[in-house]
Short mmCIF file of N, CA and C in Angstrom, two decimals:
data_model
loop_
_atom_site.label_atom_id
_atom_site.label_comp_id
_atom_site.label_asym_id
_atom_site.label_seq_id
_atom_site.Cartn_x
_atom_site.Cartn_y
_atom_site.Cartn_z
N MET A 1 83.68 38.97 -13.01
CA MET A 1 83.04 40.00 -12.23
C MET A 1 83.51 41.37 -12.74
N LEU A 2 82.55 42.27 -12.91
CA LEU A 2 82.85 43.62 -13.34
C LEU A 2 83.35 44.45 -12.18
N THR A 3 84.46 45.11 -12.41
CA THR A 3 84.92 46.05 -11.39
C THR A 3 84.25 47.39 -11.65
N MET A 4 84.28 48.26 -10.67
CA MET A 4 83.69 49.59 -10.82
C MET A 4 84.36 50.35 -11.96
N LYS A 5 85.66 50.20 -12.10
CA LYS A 5 86.40 50.89 -13.15
C LYS A 5 85.95 50.39 -14.53
N THR A 6 85.78 49.07 -14.67
CA THR A 6 85.34 48.50 -15.94
C THR A 6 83.93 48.95 -16.27
N ALA A 7 83.04 48.91 -15.27
CA ALA A 7 81.66 49.33 -15.48
C ALA A 7 81.61 50.80 -15.91
N ARG A 8 82.40 51.63 -15.28
CA ARG A 8 82.44 53.05 -15.64
C ARG A 8 82.95 53.22 -17.06
N SER A 9 83.97 52.45 -17.44
CA SER A 9 84.51 52.54 -18.79
C SER A 9 83.47 52.13 -19.83
N ILE A 10 82.73 51.08 -19.54
CA ILE A 10 81.67 50.63 -20.45
C ILE A 10 80.60 51.71 -20.57
N PHE A 11 80.21 52.30 -19.45
CA PHE A 11 79.20 53.35 -19.45
C PHE A 11 79.67 54.53 -20.31
N LEU A 12 80.91 54.97 -20.12
CA LEU A 12 81.44 56.10 -20.88
C LEU A 12 81.55 55.77 -22.36
N LEU A 13 81.97 54.57 -22.69
CA LEU A 13 82.09 54.15 -24.08
C LEU A 13 80.72 54.12 -24.74
N THR A 14 79.73 53.60 -24.04
CA THR A 14 78.37 53.55 -24.57
C THR A 14 77.87 54.97 -24.85
N GLY A 15 78.12 55.87 -23.92
CA GLY A 15 77.73 57.26 -24.11
C GLY A 15 78.41 57.89 -25.31
N MET A 16 79.69 57.60 -25.48
CA MET A 16 80.43 58.15 -26.61
C MET A 16 79.90 57.60 -27.92
N ILE A 17 79.58 56.31 -27.95
CA ILE A 17 79.03 55.72 -29.18
C ILE A 17 77.68 56.36 -29.50
N TYR A 18 76.82 56.49 -28.48
CA TYR A 18 75.52 57.12 -28.71
C TYR A 18 75.70 58.54 -29.20
N ALA A 19 76.58 59.29 -28.58
CA ALA A 19 76.79 60.69 -28.97
C ALA A 19 77.28 60.79 -30.40
N SER A 20 78.19 59.89 -30.80
CA SER A 20 78.70 59.96 -32.17
C SER A 20 77.62 59.55 -33.16
N CYS A 21 76.78 58.56 -32.81
CA CYS A 21 75.66 58.19 -33.68
C CYS A 21 74.69 59.35 -33.78
N SER A 22 74.39 59.96 -32.66
CA SER A 22 73.46 61.08 -32.63
C SER A 22 74.00 62.22 -33.48
N PHE A 23 75.27 62.54 -33.35
CA PHE A 23 75.89 63.60 -34.12
C PHE A 23 75.83 63.29 -35.60
N ALA A 24 76.14 62.04 -35.97
CA ALA A 24 76.10 61.64 -37.38
C ALA A 24 74.68 61.73 -37.92
N ASP A 25 73.70 61.30 -37.12
CA ASP A 25 72.30 61.37 -37.55
C ASP A 25 71.88 62.82 -37.74
N MET A 26 72.28 63.68 -36.82
CA MET A 26 71.93 65.10 -36.94
C MET A 26 72.58 65.71 -38.18
N GLN A 27 73.82 65.35 -38.46
CA GLN A 27 74.48 65.86 -39.66
C GLN A 27 73.74 65.40 -40.91
N ALA A 28 73.37 64.12 -40.94
CA ALA A 28 72.65 63.58 -42.09
C ALA A 28 71.28 64.25 -42.22
N ALA A 29 70.63 64.48 -41.11
CA ALA A 29 69.31 65.14 -41.14
C ALA A 29 69.43 66.56 -41.69
N MET A 30 70.44 67.29 -41.24
CA MET A 30 70.60 68.66 -41.70
C MET A 30 70.99 68.69 -43.18
N GLN A 31 71.75 67.69 -43.62
CA GLN A 31 72.08 67.60 -45.04
C GLN A 31 70.81 67.34 -45.85
N ALA A 32 69.92 66.49 -45.32
CA ALA A 32 68.65 66.21 -45.99
C ALA A 32 67.81 67.48 -46.09
N VAL A 33 67.77 68.27 -45.02
CA VAL A 33 67.03 69.55 -45.05
C VAL A 33 67.63 70.45 -46.11
N ASN A 34 68.95 70.56 -46.14
CA ASN A 34 69.61 71.41 -47.13
C ASN A 34 69.36 70.96 -48.56
N ASN A 35 69.12 69.64 -48.74
CA ASN A 35 68.84 69.08 -50.07
C ASN A 35 67.34 69.03 -50.36
N ASN A 36 66.54 69.64 -49.50
CA ASN A 36 65.08 69.63 -49.64
C ASN A 36 64.49 68.22 -49.61
N ASP A 37 65.18 67.30 -48.98
CA ASP A 37 64.70 65.93 -48.80
C ASP A 37 64.06 65.84 -47.42
N TYR A 38 62.90 66.44 -47.30
CA TYR A 38 62.27 66.62 -45.99
C TYR A 38 61.77 65.32 -45.39
N ALA A 39 61.36 64.37 -46.23
CA ALA A 39 60.90 63.08 -45.69
C ALA A 39 62.05 62.37 -44.98
N THR A 40 63.23 62.39 -45.57
CA THR A 40 64.40 61.79 -44.93
C THR A 40 64.76 62.57 -43.67
N ALA A 41 64.68 63.88 -43.74
CA ALA A 41 65.00 64.70 -42.57
C ALA A 41 64.09 64.33 -41.40
N ILE A 42 62.79 64.20 -41.66
CA ILE A 42 61.86 63.83 -40.59
C ILE A 42 62.19 62.44 -40.05
N GLU A 43 62.51 61.52 -40.94
CA GLU A 43 62.86 60.15 -40.52
C GLU A 43 64.07 60.15 -39.59
N LEU A 44 65.05 60.99 -39.88
CA LEU A 44 66.27 61.06 -39.08
C LEU A 44 66.10 61.91 -37.82
N LEU A 45 65.30 62.96 -37.92
CA LEU A 45 65.13 63.87 -36.79
C LEU A 45 64.20 63.33 -35.71
N THR A 46 63.19 62.56 -36.11
CA THR A 46 62.18 62.11 -35.15
C THR A 46 62.79 61.38 -33.95
N PRO A 47 63.64 60.36 -34.16
CA PRO A 47 64.20 59.69 -32.97
C PRO A 47 65.09 60.61 -32.14
N GLU A 48 65.79 61.52 -32.79
CA GLU A 48 66.63 62.46 -32.05
C GLU A 48 65.76 63.40 -31.20
N ALA A 49 64.69 63.89 -31.80
CA ALA A 49 63.77 64.75 -31.06
C ALA A 49 63.13 63.99 -29.90
N ASP A 50 62.74 62.75 -30.16
CA ASP A 50 62.14 61.92 -29.11
C ASP A 50 63.11 61.65 -27.97
N ASN A 51 64.41 61.66 -28.28
CA ASN A 51 65.43 61.43 -27.26
C ASN A 51 65.86 62.72 -26.57
N GLY A 52 65.18 63.83 -26.88
CA GLY A 52 65.44 65.07 -26.16
C GLY A 52 66.46 65.99 -26.78
N GLU A 53 66.85 65.76 -28.01
CA GLU A 53 67.82 66.61 -28.69
C GLU A 53 67.14 67.92 -29.10
N ALA A 54 67.52 69.02 -28.46
CA ALA A 54 66.84 70.30 -28.67
C ALA A 54 66.90 70.78 -30.12
N GLU A 55 68.03 70.63 -30.77
CA GLU A 55 68.13 71.09 -32.16
C GLU A 55 67.20 70.28 -33.06
N ALA A 56 67.10 68.98 -32.81
CA ALA A 56 66.19 68.14 -33.59
C ALA A 56 64.74 68.57 -33.34
N GLN A 57 64.41 68.88 -32.10
CA GLN A 57 63.06 69.34 -31.78
C GLN A 57 62.76 70.65 -32.50
N TYR A 58 63.71 71.55 -32.51
CA TYR A 58 63.54 72.82 -33.21
C TYR A 58 63.33 72.60 -34.71
N GLN A 59 64.17 71.77 -35.31
CA GLN A 59 64.05 71.51 -36.74
C GLN A 59 62.72 70.84 -37.08
N MET A 60 62.28 69.91 -36.23
CA MET A 60 60.98 69.27 -36.44
C MET A 60 59.87 70.32 -36.37
N GLY A 61 59.99 71.25 -35.43
CA GLY A 61 59.02 72.32 -35.33
C GLY A 61 58.94 73.13 -36.61
N LEU A 62 60.09 73.45 -37.17
CA LEU A 62 60.10 74.21 -38.43
C LEU A 62 59.45 73.43 -39.56
N LEU A 63 59.77 72.14 -39.64
CA LEU A 63 59.19 71.32 -40.71
C LEU A 63 57.68 71.24 -40.60
N TYR A 64 57.18 71.04 -39.38
CA TYR A 64 55.73 70.99 -39.19
C TYR A 64 55.09 72.37 -39.42
N ALA A 65 55.75 73.42 -39.01
CA ALA A 65 55.20 74.77 -39.20
C ALA A 65 55.03 75.09 -40.68
N ASP A 66 55.99 74.68 -41.49
CA ASP A 66 55.98 75.01 -42.91
C ASP A 66 55.39 73.91 -43.78
N GLY A 67 55.05 72.77 -43.18
CA GLY A 67 54.49 71.67 -43.96
C GLY A 67 55.50 71.08 -44.94
N LEU A 68 56.72 70.93 -44.49
CA LEU A 68 57.78 70.38 -45.33
C LEU A 68 57.99 68.91 -44.97
N GLY A 69 57.66 68.02 -45.88
CA GLY A 69 57.80 66.59 -45.64
C GLY A 69 56.66 66.00 -44.84
N THR A 70 55.73 66.84 -44.48
CA THR A 70 54.56 66.44 -43.70
C THR A 70 53.48 67.48 -43.90
N GLU A 71 52.28 67.16 -43.46
CA GLU A 71 51.21 68.16 -43.53
C GLU A 71 51.49 69.24 -42.48
N ALA A 72 51.29 70.49 -42.86
CA ALA A 72 51.51 71.59 -41.91
C ALA A 72 50.59 71.41 -40.71
N ASN A 73 51.16 71.58 -39.52
CA ASN A 73 50.39 71.44 -38.29
C ASN A 73 51.01 72.37 -37.25
N GLN A 74 50.36 73.50 -37.04
CA GLN A 74 50.92 74.52 -36.14
C GLN A 74 50.94 74.05 -34.68
N ASP A 75 49.97 73.23 -34.30
CA ASP A 75 49.97 72.72 -32.92
C ASP A 75 51.16 71.81 -32.67
N THR A 76 51.44 70.91 -33.62
CA THR A 76 52.59 70.01 -33.48
C THR A 76 53.88 70.82 -33.54
N ALA A 77 53.93 71.81 -34.42
CA ALA A 77 55.11 72.68 -34.50
C ALA A 77 55.37 73.34 -33.16
N ALA A 78 54.31 73.88 -32.55
CA ALA A 78 54.46 74.55 -31.26
C ALA A 78 54.89 73.58 -30.17
N GLU A 79 54.40 72.33 -30.22
CA GLU A 79 54.81 71.33 -29.23
C GLU A 79 56.31 71.06 -29.33
N TYR A 80 56.80 70.88 -30.55
CA TYR A 80 58.24 70.65 -30.73
C TYR A 80 59.04 71.88 -30.28
N MET A 81 58.55 73.06 -30.60
CA MET A 81 59.25 74.28 -30.19
C MET A 81 59.26 74.41 -28.67
N GLN A 82 58.17 74.05 -28.02
CA GLN A 82 58.11 74.09 -26.56
C GLN A 82 59.16 73.16 -25.96
N MET A 83 59.29 71.96 -26.54
CA MET A 83 60.28 71.00 -26.03
C MET A 83 61.69 71.58 -26.15
N ALA A 84 61.98 72.17 -27.31
CA ALA A 84 63.31 72.77 -27.52
C ALA A 84 63.52 73.97 -26.61
N ALA A 85 62.49 74.80 -26.49
CA ALA A 85 62.60 76.01 -25.65
C ALA A 85 62.81 75.65 -24.19
N SER A 86 62.23 74.53 -23.75
CA SER A 86 62.40 74.12 -22.35
C SER A 86 63.86 73.77 -22.05
N GLN A 87 64.65 73.58 -23.11
CA GLN A 87 66.08 73.33 -22.95
C GLN A 87 66.89 74.57 -23.32
N GLU A 88 66.20 75.71 -23.31
CA GLU A 88 66.82 77.01 -23.57
C GLU A 88 67.37 77.16 -24.98
N HIS A 89 66.71 76.52 -25.95
CA HIS A 89 67.09 76.68 -27.35
C HIS A 89 66.60 78.06 -27.79
N GLU A 90 67.53 78.97 -28.01
CA GLU A 90 67.20 80.38 -28.25
C GLU A 90 66.30 80.59 -29.47
N GLU A 91 66.57 79.88 -30.56
CA GLU A 91 65.76 80.07 -31.76
C GLU A 91 64.33 79.58 -31.55
N ALA A 92 64.17 78.50 -30.78
CA ALA A 92 62.83 78.01 -30.48
C ALA A 92 62.08 79.01 -29.60
N ILE A 93 62.78 79.58 -28.64
CA ILE A 93 62.17 80.60 -27.77
C ILE A 93 61.73 81.79 -28.62
N THR A 94 62.58 82.22 -29.53
CA THR A 94 62.24 83.34 -30.41
C THR A 94 61.04 82.99 -31.29
N TRP A 95 61.02 81.78 -31.84
CA TRP A 95 59.91 81.35 -32.69
C TRP A 95 58.60 81.43 -31.91
N LEU A 96 58.61 80.95 -30.69
CA LEU A 96 57.40 80.97 -29.86
C LEU A 96 56.98 82.39 -29.50
N THR A 97 57.93 83.19 -29.06
CA THR A 97 57.58 84.55 -28.63
C THR A 97 57.15 85.42 -29.82
N ASP A 98 57.73 85.19 -31.00
CA ASP A 98 57.31 85.92 -32.19
C ASP A 98 55.86 85.64 -32.55
N ARG A 99 55.36 84.50 -32.12
CA ARG A 99 53.98 84.10 -32.40
C ARG A 99 53.07 84.29 -31.20
N ASP A 100 53.58 84.98 -30.19
CA ASP A 100 52.83 85.23 -28.96
C ASP A 100 52.34 83.95 -28.30
N ILE A 101 53.16 82.91 -28.39
CA ILE A 101 52.86 81.64 -27.73
C ILE A 101 53.59 81.64 -26.40
N GLU A 102 52.85 81.44 -25.34
CA GLU A 102 53.44 81.46 -24.00
C GLU A 102 54.36 80.27 -23.81
N LEU A 103 55.52 80.53 -23.26
CA LEU A 103 56.48 79.47 -22.99
C LEU A 103 55.97 78.64 -21.83
N GLU A 104 56.02 77.32 -21.99
CA GLU A 104 55.63 76.41 -20.92
C GLU A 104 56.82 76.16 -20.02
N GLY A 105 56.57 76.11 -18.72
CA GLY A 105 57.65 75.80 -17.79
C GLY A 105 58.68 76.90 -17.68
N ASN A 106 58.29 78.11 -17.96
CA ASN A 106 59.22 79.24 -17.86
C ASN A 106 59.53 79.51 -16.39
N PRO A 107 60.80 79.40 -15.99
CA PRO A 107 61.15 79.60 -14.58
C PRO A 107 60.77 80.98 -14.07
N GLU A 108 60.68 81.99 -14.93
CA GLU A 108 60.32 83.33 -14.49
C GLU A 108 58.87 83.36 -13.99
N ASP A 109 58.05 82.39 -14.43
CA ASP A 109 56.65 82.34 -13.98
C ASP A 109 56.55 82.00 -12.50
N ASP A 110 57.58 81.39 -11.94
CA ASP A 110 57.56 80.97 -10.55
C ASP A 110 57.90 82.09 -9.57
N CYS A 111 58.32 83.22 -10.07
CA CYS A 111 58.73 84.33 -9.19
C CYS A 111 57.54 85.02 -8.57
#
């Protein structure tokens, strides 16, 4: 029988393993971007972006915006930037506002 302490330890360990895998994947993805290996970068960034990692969403937005490793698609780029901006990713917010794209879910809109 699992005790509460054991269950909590397993939960924390699982989180730590995921975080370290995520960090390693992000490092590898950024190294791929730096090496102009955009196909590998997209392969590594996609699951991170899908899991809500704001930096991965931002990087995917840049890749789609510039057509690096994929066909350029401004709508997809903006979608990724919106996801990152919703988590207060400053560079994504700047990217969107520089293009006069309205931020979705902006808390200031509720005032």
